[in-house]
PDB file of C-alpha atoms in Angstrom:
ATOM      1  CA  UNK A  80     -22.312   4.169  39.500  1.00  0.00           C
ATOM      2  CA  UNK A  81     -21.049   1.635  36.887  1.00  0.00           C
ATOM      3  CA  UNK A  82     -17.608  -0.232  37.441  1.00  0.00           C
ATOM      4  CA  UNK A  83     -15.358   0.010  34.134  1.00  0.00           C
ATOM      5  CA  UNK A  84     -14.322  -2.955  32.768  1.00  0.00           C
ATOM      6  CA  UNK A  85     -10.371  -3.755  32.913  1.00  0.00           C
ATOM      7  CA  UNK A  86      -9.198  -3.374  29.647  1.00  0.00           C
ATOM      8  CA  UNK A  87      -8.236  -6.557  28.525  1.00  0.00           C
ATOM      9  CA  UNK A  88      -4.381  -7.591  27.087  1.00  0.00           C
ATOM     10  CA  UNK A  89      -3.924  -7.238  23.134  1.00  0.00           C
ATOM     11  CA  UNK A  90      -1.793  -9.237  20.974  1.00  0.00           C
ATOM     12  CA  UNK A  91      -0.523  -9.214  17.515  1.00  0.00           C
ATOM     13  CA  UNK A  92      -1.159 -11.700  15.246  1.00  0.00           C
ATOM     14  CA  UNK A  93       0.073 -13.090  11.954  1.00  0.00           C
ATOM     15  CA  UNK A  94      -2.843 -13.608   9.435  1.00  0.00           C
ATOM     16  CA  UNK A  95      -2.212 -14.874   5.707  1.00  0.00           C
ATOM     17  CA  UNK A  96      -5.300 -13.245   3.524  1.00  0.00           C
ATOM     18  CA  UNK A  97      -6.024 -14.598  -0.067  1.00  0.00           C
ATOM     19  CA  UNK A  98      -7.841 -11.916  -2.011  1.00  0.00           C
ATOM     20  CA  UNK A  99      -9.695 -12.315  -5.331  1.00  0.00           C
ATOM     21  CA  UNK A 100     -10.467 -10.172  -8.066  1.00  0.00           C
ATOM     22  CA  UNK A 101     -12.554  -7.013  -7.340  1.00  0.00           C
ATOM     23  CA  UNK A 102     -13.208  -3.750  -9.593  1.00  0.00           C
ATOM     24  CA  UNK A 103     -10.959  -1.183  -8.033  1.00  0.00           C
ATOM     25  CA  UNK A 104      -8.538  -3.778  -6.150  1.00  0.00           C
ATOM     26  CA  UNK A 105      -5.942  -1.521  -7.146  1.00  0.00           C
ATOM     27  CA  UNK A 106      -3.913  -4.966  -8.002  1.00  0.00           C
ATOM     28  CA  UNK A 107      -2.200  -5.214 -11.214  1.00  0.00           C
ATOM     29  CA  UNK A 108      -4.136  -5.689 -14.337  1.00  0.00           C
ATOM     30  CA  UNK A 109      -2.931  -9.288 -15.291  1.00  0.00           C
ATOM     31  CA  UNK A 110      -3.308 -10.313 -11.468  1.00  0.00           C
ATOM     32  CA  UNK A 111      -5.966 -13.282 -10.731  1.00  0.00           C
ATOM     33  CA  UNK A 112      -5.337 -12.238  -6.939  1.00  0.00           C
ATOM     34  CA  UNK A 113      -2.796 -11.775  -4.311  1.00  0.00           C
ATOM     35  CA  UNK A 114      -1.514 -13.265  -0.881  1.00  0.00           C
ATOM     36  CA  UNK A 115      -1.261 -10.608   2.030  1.00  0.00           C
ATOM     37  CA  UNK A 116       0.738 -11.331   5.017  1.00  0.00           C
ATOM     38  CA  UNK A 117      -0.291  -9.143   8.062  1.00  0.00           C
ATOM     39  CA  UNK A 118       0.203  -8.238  11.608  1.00  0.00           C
ATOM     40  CA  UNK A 119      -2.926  -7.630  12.982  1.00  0.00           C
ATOM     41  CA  UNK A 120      -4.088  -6.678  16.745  1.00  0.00           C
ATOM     42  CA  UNK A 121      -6.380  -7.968  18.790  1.00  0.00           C
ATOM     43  CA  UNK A 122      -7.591  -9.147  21.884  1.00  0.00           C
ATOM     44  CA  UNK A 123      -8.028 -12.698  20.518  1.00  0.00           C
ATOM     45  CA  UNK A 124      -7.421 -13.808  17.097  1.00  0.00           C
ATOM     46  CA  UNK A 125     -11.390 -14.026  15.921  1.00  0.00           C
ATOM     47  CA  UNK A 126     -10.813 -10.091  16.923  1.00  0.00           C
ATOM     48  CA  UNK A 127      -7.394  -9.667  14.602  1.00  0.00           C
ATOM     49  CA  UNK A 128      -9.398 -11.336  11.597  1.00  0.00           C
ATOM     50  CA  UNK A 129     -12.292  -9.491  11.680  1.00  0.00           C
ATOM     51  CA  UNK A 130     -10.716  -5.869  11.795  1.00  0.00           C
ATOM     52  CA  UNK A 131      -7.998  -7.365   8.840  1.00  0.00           C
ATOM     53  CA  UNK A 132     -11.142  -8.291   6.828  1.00  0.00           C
ATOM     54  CA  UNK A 133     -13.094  -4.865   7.604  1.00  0.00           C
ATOM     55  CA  UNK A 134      -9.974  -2.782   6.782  1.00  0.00           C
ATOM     56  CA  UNK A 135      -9.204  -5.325   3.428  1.00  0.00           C
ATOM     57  CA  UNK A 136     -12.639  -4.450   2.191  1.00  0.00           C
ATOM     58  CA  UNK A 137     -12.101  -0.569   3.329  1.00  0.00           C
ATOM     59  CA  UNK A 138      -9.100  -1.093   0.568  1.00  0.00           C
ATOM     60  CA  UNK A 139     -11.891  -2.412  -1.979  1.00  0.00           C
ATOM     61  CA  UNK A 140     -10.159  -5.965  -1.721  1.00  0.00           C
ATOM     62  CA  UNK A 141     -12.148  -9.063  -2.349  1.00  0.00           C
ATOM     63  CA  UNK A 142     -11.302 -11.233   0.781  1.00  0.00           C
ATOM     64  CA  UNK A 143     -11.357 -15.626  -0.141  1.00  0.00           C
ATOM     65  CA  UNK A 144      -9.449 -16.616   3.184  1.00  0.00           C
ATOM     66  CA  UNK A 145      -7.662 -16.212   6.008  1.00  0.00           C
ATOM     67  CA  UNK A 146      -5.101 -18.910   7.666  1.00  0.00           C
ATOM     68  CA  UNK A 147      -3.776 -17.429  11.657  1.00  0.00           C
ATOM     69  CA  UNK A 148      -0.865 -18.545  12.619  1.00  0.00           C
ATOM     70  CA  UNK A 149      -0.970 -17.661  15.957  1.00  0.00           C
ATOM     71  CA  UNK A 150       0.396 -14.321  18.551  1.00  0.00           C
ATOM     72  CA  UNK A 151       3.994 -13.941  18.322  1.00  0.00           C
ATOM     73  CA  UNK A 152       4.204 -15.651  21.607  1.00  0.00           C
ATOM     74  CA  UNK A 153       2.930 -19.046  19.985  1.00  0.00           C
ATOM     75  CA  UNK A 154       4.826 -18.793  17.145  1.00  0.00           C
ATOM     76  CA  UNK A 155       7.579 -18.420  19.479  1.00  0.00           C
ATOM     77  CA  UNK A 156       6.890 -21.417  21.543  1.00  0.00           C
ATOM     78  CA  UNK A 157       6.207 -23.374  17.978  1.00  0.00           C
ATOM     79  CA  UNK A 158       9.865 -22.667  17.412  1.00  0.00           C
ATOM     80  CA  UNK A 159       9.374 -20.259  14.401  1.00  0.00           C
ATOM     81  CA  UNK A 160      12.150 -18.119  13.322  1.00  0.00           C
ATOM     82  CA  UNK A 161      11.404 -14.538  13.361  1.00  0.00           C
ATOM     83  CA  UNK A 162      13.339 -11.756  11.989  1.00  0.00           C
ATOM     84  CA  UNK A 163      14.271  -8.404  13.948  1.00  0.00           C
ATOM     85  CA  UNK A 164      12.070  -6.522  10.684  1.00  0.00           C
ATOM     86  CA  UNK A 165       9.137  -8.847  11.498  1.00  0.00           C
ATOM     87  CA  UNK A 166       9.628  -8.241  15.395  1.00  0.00           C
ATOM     88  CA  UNK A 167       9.188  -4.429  14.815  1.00  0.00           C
ATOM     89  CA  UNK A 168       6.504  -4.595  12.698  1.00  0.00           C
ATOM     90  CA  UNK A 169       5.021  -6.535  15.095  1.00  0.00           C
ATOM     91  CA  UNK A 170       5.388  -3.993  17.845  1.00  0.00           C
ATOM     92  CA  UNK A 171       4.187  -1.093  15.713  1.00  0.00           C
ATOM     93  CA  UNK A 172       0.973  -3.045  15.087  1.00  0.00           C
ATOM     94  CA  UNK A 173       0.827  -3.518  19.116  1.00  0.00           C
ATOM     95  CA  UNK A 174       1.453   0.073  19.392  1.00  0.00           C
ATOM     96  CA  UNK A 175      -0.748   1.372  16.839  1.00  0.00           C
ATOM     97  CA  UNK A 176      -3.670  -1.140  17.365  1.00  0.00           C
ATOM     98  CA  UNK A 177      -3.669  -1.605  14.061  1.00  0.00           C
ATOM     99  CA  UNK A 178      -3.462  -3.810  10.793  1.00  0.00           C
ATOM    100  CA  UNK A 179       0.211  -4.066   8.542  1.00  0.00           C
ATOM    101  CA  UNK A 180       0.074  -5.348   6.107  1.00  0.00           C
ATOM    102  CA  UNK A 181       3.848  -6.628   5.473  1.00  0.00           C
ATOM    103  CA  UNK A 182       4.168  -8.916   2.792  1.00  0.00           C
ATOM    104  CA  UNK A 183       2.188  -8.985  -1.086  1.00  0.00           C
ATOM    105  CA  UNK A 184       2.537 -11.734  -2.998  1.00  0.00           C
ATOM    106  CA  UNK A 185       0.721 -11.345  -6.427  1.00  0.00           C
ATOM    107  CA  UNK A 186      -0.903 -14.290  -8.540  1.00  0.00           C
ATOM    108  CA  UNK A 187      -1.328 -14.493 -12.247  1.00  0.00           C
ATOM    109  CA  UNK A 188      -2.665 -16.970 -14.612  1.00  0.00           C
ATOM    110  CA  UNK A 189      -0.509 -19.983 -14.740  1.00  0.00           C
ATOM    111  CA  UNK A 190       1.440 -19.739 -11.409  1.00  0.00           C
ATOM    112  CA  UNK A 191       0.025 -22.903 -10.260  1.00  0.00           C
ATOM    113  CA  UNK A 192       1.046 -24.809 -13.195  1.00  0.00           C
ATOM    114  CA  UNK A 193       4.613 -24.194 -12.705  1.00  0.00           C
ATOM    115  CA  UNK A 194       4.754 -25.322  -9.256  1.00  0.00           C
ATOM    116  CA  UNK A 195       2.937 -28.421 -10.321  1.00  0.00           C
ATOM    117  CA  UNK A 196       5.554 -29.219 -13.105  1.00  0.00           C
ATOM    118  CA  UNK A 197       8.649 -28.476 -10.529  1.00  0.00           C
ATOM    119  CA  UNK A 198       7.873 -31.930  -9.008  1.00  0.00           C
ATOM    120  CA  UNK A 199       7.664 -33.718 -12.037  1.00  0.00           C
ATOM    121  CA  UNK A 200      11.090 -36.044 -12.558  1.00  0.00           C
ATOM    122  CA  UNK A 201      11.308 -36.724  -8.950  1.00  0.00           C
ATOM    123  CA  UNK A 202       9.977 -40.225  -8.892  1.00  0.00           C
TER     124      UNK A 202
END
């Protein structure tokens, strides 16, 4: 007779993703890649990234990196500020065991150069 294991806690974490080009990304055509926030659940973060990258590339999206910044509980204790929307899609993600992907940001050729030039005239 085998023992079961006690299921252990999950947590949701918030994962920035850069993506790349990829044929099918569904991005738009002038895009040279996007910024994805997401809420991902996991036991551990090392757990929240790798089922954010396996359901990224499920979505035929060409994964670069991915920055954690931590379980709502550390953000809390880092002092962020975060919003009742963020809170609940948070929870869902807890609930669902799953990956949201909240926030797109989409690049294009020549978006760095204008933040470069903003701090120009500053000195």
């Amino acid at each position: 007779m085998s023992e079961k294991k006690p299921k252990r806690p999950h947590y949701v974490y918030t994962l920035l993703v850069e993506v790349g080009r990829k044929v099918g990304d569904g991005l738009p055509e002038d895009a040279t890649g996007a910024a994805l926030m997401c809420y991902a659940s996991g036991v551990d973060e090392d757990e929240a990234v790798r089922e954010t990258v396996a359901v990224l590339k499920t979505a035929d999206l060409n994964v670069l990196e991915v920055t954690g910044y931590g379980s709502l509980e550390e953000r809390e204790d880092e002092g962020h500020d975060i919003a009742p929307d963020e809170r609940k899609m948070m929870a869902r993600a807890l609930r669902e065991n799953s990956v949201i992907v909240a926030q797109s940001t989409v690049f294009r050729e020549g978006d760095e150069d204008e933040d470069e030039g903003e701090d120009e005239g500053d000195d």
